[in-house]
Coordinates of N, CA and C in Angstrom, one line a residue:
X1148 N -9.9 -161.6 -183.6 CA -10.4 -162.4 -182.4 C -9.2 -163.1 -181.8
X1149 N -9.0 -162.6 -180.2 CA -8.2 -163.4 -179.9 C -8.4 -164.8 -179.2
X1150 N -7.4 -165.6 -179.3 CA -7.8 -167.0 -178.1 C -7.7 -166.9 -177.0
X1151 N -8.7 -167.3 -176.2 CA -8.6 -167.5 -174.7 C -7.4 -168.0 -173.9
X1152 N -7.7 -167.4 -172.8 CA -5.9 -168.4 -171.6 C -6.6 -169.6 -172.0
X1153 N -8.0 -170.1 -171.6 CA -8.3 -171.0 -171.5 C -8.1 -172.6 -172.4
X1154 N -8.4 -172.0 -173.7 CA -8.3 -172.0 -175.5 C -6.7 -172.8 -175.2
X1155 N -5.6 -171.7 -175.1 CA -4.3 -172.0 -174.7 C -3.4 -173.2 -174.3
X1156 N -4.5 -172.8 -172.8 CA -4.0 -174.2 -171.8 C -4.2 -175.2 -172.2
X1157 N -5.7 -175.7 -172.7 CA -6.1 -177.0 -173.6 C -5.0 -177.7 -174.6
X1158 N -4.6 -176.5 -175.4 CA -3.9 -177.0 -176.6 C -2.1 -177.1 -176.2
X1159 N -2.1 -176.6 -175.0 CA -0.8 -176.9 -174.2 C -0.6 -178.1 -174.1
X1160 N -1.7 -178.5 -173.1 CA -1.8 -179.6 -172.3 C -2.0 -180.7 -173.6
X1161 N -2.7 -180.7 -174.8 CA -2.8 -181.6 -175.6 C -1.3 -182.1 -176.7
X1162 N -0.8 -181.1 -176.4 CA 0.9 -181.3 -177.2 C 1.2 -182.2 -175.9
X1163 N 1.5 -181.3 -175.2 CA 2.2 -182.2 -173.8 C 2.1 -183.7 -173.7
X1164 N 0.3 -183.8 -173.8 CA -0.1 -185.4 -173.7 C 0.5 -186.2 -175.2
X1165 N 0.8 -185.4 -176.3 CA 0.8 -186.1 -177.1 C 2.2 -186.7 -177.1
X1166 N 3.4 -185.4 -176.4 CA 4.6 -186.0 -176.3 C 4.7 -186.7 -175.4
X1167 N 4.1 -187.4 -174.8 CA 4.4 -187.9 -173.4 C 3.9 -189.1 -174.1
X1168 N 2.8 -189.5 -174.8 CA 2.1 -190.5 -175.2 C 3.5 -191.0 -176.7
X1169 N 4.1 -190.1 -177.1 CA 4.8 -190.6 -178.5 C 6.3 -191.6 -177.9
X1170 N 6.5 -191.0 -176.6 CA 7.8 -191.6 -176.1 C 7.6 -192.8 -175.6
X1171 N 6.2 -193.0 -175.7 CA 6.1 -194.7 -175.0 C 5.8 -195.4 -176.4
X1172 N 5.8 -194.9 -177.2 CA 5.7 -195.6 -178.5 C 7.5 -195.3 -179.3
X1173 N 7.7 -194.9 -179.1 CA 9.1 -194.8 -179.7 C 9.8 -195.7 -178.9
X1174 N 9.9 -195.5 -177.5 CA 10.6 -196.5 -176.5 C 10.2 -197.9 -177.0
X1175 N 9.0 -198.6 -177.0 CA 9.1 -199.8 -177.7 C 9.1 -200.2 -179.4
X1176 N 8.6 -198.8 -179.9 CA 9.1 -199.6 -181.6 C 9.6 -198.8 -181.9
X1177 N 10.5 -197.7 -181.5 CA 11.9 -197.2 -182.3 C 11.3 -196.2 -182.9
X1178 N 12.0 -195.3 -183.4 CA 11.8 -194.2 -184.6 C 11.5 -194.5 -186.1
X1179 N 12.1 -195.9 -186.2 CA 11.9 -196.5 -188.0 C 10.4 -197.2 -187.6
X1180 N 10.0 -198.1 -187.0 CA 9.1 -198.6 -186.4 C 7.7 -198.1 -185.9
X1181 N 7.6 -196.3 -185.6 CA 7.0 -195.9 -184.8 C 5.9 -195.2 -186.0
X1182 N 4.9 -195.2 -185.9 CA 3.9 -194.2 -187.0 C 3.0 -193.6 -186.2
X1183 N 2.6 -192.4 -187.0 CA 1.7 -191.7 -186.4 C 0.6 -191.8 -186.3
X1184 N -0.4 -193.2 -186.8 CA -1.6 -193.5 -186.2 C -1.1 -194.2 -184.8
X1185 N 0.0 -194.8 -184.5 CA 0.4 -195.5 -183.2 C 0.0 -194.7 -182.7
X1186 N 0.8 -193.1 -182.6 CA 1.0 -192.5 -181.2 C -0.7 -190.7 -181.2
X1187 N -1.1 -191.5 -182.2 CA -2.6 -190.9 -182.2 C -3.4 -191.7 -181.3
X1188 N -3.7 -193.3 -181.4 CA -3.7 -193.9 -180.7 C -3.7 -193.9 -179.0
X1189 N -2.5 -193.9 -179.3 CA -1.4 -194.1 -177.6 C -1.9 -192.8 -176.8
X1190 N -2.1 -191.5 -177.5 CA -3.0 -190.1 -177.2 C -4.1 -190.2 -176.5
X1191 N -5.1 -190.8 -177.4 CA -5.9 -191.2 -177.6 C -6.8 -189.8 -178.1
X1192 N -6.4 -189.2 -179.4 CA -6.7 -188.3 -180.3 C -6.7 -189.2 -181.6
X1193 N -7.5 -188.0 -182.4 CA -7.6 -188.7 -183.6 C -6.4 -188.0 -184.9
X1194 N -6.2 -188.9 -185.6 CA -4.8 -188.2 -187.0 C -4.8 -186.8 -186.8
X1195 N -5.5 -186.6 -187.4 CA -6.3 -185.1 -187.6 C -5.4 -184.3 -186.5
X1196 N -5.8 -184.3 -185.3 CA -5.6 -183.4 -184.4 C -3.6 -183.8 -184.1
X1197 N -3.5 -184.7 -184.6 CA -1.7 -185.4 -184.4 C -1.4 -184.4 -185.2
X1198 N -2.1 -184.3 -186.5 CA -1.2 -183.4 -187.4 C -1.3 -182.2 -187.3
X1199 N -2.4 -181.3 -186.8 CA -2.5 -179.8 -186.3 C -1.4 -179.5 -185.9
X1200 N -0.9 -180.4 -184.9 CA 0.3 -180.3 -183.9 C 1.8 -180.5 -184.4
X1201 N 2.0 -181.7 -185.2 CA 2.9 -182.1 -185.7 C 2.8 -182.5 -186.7
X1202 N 3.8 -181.9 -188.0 CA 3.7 -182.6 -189.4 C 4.7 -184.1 -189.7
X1203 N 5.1 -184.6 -188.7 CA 5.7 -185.8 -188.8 C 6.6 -186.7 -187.8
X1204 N 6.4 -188.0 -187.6 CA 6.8 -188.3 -186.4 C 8.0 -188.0 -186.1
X1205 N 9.3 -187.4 -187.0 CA 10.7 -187.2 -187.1 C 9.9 -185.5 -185.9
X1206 N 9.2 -184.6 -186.7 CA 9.2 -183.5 -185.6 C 8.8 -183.7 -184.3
X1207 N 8.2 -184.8 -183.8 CA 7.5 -185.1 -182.8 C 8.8 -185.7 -182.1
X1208 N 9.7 -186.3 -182.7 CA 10.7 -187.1 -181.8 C 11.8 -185.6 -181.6
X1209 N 11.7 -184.6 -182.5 CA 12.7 -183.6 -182.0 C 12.5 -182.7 -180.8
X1210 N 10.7 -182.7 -181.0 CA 10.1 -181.7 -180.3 C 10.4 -182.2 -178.5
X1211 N 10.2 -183.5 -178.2 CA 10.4 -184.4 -177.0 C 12.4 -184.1 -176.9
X1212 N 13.3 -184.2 -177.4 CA 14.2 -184.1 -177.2 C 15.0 -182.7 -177.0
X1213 N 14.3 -182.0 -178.1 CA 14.2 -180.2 -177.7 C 13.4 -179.5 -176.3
X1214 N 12.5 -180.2 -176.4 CA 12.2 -180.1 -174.6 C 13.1 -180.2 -173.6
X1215 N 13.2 -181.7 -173.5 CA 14.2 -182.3 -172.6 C 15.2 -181.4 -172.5
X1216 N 16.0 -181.5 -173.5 CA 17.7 -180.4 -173.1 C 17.0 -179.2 -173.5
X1217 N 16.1 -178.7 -173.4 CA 16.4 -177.1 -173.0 C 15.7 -176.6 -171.3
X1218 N 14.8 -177.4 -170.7 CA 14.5 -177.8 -169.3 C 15.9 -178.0 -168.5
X1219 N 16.9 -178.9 -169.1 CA 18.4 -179.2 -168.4 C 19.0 -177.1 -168.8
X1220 N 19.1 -177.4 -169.8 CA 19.6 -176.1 -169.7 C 19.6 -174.8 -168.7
X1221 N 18.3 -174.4 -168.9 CA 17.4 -173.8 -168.0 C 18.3 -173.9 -166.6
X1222 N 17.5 -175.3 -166.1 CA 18.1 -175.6 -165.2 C 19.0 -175.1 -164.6
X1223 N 20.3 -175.2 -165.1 CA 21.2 -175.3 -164.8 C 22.4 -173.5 -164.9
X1224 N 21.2 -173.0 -165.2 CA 22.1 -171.5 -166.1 C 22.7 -171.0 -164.3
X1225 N 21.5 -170.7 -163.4 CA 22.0 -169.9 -162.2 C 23.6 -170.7 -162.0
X1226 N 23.6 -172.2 -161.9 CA 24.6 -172.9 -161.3 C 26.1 -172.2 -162.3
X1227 N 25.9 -172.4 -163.2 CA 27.0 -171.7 -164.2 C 27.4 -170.6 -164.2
X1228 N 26.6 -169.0 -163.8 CA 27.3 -168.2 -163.9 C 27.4 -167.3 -162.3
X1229 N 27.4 -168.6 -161.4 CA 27.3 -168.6 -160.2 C 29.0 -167.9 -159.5
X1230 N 29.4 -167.8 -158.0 CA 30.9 -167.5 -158.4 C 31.6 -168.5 -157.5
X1231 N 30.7 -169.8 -157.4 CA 31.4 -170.8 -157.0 C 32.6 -171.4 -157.5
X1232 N 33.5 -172.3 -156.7 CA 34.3 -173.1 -157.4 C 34.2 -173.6 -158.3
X1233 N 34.8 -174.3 -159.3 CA 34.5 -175.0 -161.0 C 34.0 -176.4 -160.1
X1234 N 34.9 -177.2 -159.4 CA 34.3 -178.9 -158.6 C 32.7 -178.1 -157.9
X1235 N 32.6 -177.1 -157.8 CA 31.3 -177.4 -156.7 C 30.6 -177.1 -158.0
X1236 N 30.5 -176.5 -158.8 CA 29.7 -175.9 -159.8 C 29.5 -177.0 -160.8
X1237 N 30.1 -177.9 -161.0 CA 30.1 -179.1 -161.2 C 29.0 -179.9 -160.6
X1238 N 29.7 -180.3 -159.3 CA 28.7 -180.9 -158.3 C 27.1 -180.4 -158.9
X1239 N 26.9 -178.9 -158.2 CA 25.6 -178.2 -158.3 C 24.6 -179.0 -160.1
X1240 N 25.7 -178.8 -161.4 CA 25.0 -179.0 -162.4 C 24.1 -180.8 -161.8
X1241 N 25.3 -181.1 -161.8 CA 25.0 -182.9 -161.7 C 23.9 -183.7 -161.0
X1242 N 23.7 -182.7 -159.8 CA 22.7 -182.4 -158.5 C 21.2 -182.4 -159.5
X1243 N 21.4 -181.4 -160.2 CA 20.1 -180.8 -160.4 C 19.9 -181.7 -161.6
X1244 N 20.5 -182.0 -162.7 CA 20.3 -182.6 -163.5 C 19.8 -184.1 -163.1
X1245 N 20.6 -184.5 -162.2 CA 19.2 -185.4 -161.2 C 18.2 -186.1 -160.6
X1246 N 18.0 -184.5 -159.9 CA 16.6 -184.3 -159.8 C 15.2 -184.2 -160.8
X1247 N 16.0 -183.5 -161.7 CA 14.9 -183.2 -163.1 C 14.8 -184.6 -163.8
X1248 N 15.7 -185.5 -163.3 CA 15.4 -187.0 -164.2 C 14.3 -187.7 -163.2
X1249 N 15.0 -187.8 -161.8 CA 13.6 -188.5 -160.9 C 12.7 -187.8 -161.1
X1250 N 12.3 -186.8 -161.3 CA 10.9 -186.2 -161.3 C 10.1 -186.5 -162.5
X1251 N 10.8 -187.0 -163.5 CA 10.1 -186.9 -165.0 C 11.2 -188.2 -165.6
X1252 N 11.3 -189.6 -165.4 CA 12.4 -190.8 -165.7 C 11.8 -191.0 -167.1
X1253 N 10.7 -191.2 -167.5 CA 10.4 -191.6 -169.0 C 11.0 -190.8 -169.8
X1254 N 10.5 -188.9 -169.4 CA 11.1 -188.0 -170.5 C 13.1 -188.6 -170.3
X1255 N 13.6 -188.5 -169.3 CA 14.8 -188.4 -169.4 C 16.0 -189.5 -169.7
X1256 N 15.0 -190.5 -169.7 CA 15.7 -191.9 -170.2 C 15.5 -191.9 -171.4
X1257 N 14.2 -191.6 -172.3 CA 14.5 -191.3 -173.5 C 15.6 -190.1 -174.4
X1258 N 15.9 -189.0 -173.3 CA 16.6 -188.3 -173.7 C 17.8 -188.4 -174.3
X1259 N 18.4 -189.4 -172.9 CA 19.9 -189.8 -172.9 C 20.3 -191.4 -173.4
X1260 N 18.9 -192.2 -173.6 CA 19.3 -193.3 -174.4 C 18.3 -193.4 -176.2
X1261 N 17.8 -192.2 -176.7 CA 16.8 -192.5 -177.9 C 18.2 -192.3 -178.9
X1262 N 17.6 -193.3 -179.9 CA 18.9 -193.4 -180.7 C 18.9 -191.9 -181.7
X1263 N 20.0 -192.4 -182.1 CA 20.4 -190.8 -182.4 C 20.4 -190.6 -183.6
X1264 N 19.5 -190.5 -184.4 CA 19.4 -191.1 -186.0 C 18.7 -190.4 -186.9
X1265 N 18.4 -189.1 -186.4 CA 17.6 -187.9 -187.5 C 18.7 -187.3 -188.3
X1266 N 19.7 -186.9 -187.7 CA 20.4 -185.7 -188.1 C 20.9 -187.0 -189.9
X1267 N 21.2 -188.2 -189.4 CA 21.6 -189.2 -190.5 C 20.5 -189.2 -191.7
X1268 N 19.4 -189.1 -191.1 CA 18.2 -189.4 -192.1 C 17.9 -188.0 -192.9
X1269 N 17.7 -186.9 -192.3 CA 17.7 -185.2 -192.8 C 18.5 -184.7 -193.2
X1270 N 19.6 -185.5 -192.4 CA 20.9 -184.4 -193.1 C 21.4 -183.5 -192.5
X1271 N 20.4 -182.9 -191.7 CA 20.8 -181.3 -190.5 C 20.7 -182.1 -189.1
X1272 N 21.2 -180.6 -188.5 CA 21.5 -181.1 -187.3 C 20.4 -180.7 -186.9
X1273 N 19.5 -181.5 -185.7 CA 18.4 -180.8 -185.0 C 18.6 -180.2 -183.9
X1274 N 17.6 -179.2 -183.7 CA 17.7 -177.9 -183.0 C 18.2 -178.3 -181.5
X1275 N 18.2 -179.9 -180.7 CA 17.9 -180.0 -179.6 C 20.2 -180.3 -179.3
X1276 N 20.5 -180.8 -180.4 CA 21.8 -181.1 -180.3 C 22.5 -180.1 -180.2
X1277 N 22.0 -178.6 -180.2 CA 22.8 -177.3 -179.5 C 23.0 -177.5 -178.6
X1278 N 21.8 -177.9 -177.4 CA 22.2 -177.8 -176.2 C 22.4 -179.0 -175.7
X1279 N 22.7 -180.0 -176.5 CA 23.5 -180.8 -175.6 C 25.1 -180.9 -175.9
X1280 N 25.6 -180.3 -177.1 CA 26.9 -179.9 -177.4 C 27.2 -178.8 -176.1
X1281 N 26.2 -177.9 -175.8 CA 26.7 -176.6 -174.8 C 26.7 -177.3 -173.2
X1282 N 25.8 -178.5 -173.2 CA 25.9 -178.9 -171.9 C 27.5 -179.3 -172.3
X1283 N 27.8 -180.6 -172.8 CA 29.1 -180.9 -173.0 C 30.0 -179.9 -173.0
X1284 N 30.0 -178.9 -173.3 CA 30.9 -178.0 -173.5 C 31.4 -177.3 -171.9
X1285 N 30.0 -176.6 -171.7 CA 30.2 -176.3 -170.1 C 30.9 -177.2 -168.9
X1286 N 30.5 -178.4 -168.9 CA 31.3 -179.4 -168.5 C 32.5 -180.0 -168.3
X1287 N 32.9 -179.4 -169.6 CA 34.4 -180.0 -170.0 C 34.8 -178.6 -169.4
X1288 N 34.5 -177.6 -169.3 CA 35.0 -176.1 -169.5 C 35.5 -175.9 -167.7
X1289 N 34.0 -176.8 -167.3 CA 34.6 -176.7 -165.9 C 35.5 -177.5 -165.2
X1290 N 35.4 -178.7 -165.9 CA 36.9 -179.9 -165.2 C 38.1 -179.4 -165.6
X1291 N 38.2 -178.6 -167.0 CA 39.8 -177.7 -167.3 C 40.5 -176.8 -166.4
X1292 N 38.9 -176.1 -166.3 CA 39.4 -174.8 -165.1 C 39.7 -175.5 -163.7
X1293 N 38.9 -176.4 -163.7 CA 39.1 -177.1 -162.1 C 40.5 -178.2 -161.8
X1294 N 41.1 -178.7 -162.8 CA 42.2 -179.1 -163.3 C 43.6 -178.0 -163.0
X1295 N 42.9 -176.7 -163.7 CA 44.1 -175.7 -163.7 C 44.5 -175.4 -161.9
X1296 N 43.0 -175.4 -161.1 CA 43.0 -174.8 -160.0 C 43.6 -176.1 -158.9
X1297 N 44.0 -177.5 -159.8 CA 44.3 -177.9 -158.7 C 42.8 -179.1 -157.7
X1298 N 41.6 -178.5 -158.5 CA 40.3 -179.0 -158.2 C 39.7 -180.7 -158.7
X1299 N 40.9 -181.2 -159.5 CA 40.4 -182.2 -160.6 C 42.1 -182.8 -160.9
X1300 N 42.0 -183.9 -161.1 CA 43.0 -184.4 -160.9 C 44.1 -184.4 -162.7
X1301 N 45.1 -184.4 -162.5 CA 45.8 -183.8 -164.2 C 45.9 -185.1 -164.6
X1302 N 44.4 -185.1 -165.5 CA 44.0 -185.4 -166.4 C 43.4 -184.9 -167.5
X1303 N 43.8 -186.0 -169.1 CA 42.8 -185.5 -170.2 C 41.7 -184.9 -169.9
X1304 N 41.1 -184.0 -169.9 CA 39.5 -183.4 -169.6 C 38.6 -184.1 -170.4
X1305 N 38.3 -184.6 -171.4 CA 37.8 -185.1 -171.9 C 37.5 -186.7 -171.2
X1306 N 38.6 -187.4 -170.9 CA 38.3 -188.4 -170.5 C 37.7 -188.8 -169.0
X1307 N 38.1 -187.2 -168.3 CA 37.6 -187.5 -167.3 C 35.8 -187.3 -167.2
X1308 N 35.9 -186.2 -168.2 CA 33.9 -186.4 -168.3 C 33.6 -187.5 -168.6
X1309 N 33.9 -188.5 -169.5 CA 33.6 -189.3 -169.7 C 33.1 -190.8 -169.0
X1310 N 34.9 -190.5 -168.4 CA 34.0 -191.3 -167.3 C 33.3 -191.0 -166.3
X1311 N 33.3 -189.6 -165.5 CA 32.2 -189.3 -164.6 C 30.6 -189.5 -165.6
X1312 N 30.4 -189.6 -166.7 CA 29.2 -189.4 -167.3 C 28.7 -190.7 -167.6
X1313 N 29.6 -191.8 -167.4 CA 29.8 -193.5 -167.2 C 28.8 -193.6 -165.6
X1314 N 29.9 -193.1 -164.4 CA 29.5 -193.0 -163.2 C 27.9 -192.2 -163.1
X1315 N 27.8 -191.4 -163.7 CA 26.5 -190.4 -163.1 C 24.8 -191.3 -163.7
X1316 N 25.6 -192.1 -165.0 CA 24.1 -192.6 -165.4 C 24.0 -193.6 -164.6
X1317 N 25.0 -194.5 -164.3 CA 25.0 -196.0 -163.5 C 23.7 -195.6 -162.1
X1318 N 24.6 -194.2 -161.7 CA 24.3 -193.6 -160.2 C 22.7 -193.6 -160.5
X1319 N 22.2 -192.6 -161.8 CA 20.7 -191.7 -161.6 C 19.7 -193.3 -162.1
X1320 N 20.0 -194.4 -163.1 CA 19.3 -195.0 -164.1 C 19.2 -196.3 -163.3
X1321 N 20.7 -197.0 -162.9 CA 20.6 -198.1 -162.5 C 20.4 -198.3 -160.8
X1322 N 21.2 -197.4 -160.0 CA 21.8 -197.3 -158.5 C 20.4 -196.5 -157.5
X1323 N 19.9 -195.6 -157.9 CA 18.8 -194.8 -157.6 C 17.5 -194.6 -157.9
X1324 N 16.9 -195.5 -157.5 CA 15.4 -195.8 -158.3 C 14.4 -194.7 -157.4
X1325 N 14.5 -194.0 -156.1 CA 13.8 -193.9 -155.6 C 15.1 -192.6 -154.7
X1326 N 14.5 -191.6 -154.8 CA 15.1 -190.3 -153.6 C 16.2 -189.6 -154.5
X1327 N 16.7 -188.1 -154.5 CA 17.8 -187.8 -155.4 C 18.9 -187.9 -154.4
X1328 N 20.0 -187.7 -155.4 CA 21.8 -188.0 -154.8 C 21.6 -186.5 -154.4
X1329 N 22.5 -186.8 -153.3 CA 22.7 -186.1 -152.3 C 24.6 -185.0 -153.2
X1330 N 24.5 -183.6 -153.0 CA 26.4 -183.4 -153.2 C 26.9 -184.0 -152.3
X1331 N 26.6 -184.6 -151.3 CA 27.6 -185.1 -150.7 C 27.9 -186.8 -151.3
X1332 N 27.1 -187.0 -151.8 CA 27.2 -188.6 -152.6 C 27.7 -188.1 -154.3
X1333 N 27.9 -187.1 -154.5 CA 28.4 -186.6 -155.7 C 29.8 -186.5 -155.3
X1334 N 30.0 -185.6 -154.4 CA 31.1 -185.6 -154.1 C 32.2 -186.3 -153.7
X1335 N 31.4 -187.8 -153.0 CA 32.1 -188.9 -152.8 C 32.2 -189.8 -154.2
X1336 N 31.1 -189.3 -155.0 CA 31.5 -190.3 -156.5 C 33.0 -189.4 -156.9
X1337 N 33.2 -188.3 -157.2 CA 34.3 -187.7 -157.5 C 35.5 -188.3 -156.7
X1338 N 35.2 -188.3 -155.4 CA 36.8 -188.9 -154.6 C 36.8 -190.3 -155.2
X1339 N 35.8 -191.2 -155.1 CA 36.6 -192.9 -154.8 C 36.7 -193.0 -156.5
X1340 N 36.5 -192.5 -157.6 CA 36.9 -192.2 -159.5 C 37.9 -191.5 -159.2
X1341 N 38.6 -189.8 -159.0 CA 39.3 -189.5 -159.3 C 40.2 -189.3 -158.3
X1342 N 40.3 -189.3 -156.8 CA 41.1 -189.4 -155.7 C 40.8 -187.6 -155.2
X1343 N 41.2 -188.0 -154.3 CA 40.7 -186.6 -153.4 C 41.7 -185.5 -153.7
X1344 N 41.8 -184.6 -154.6 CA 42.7 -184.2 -155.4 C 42.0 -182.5 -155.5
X1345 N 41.2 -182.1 -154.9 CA 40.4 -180.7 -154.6 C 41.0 -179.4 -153.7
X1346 N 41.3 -178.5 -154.3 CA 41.2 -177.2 -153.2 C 40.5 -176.0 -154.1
X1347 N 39.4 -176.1 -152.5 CA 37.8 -175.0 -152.8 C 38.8 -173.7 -152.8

């Protein structure tokens, strides 16, 4: 016997609500703090159906962060193997990464500020820290090449993500409550941080 599309969508939509309902309980009592009658509760489902879904709030907090960065990922693949310059390709990630925060700020502020404290408690690394080592990685991969071309100013690569990654959260969390950054306001964050130091 198979299950219905219908069947499906239900039990879609009921993870969905559950992750969406666990991040506003993790956001105010933390991951040590947070239990799973809370966010059965906060659902407004009962234990029972929390646990069909999820055997423990540690998977529930991976499952919300394995979302998140693989949505950015996604995102972001056309811009990467695009045959733009490394600075625009740059720009393009930062653009979209963005957008995908204004459209969804609860998921993505917990992405980039939930404390970081499973891999400490289990011992493994969880599944969702692949892709944020590969976002890092691609990043750094393009300020090197963009560096070599003359695109980025000769500097540590490293330190220069760093601090554009200083700049981009100020810009998306604190600076922009309302409308996405423009590449042209990306672009100008890169001149007045690293000096106009680019050939496309």
């Amino acid at each position: 016997m198979t299950i219905s599309e219908r069947k499906l969508q239900e039990r879609k939509m009921r993870k969905e609500l559950i992750l969406k309902s666990a991040i506003n309980v993790f956001k105010s009592k933390g991951l040590d703090g947070a239990t799973m009658d809370e966010i059965a509760q906060n659902a407004g489902f009962g234990k029972a159906t929390l646990y069909y879904y999820f055997k423990s709030k540690e998977e529930i907090f991976n499952s919300i962060l394995l979302h998140g960065w693989n949505v950015i990922w996604e995102s972001i693949e056309d811009d990467i193997v695009g045959d733009e310059s490394p600075r625009r390709k740059f720009i393009k990630i930062i653009k979209n990464i963005t957008e995908l925060v204004n459209n969804d700020r609860p998921l993505y502020e917990f992405l980039f500020y939930a404390p970081q404290t499973l891999d400490k408690q289990t011992g493994t690394e969880p599944a969702w820290k692949e892709y944020q080592q590969k976002l890092y990685n691609t990043l750094l991969h393009l300020i090197q090449t963009g560096i070599e071309k003359k695109q980025f100013p000769q500097m540590e690569p490293r330190i220069v993500l760093k601090a554009l990654g200083g700049v981009f959260h100020g810009m998306v969390f604190w600076g922009k409550d309302s409308g996405d950054i423009t590449e042209e306001q990306i672009e100008e964050m890169l001149d007045n941080l690293l000096g106009r130091n680019k050939s496309e």
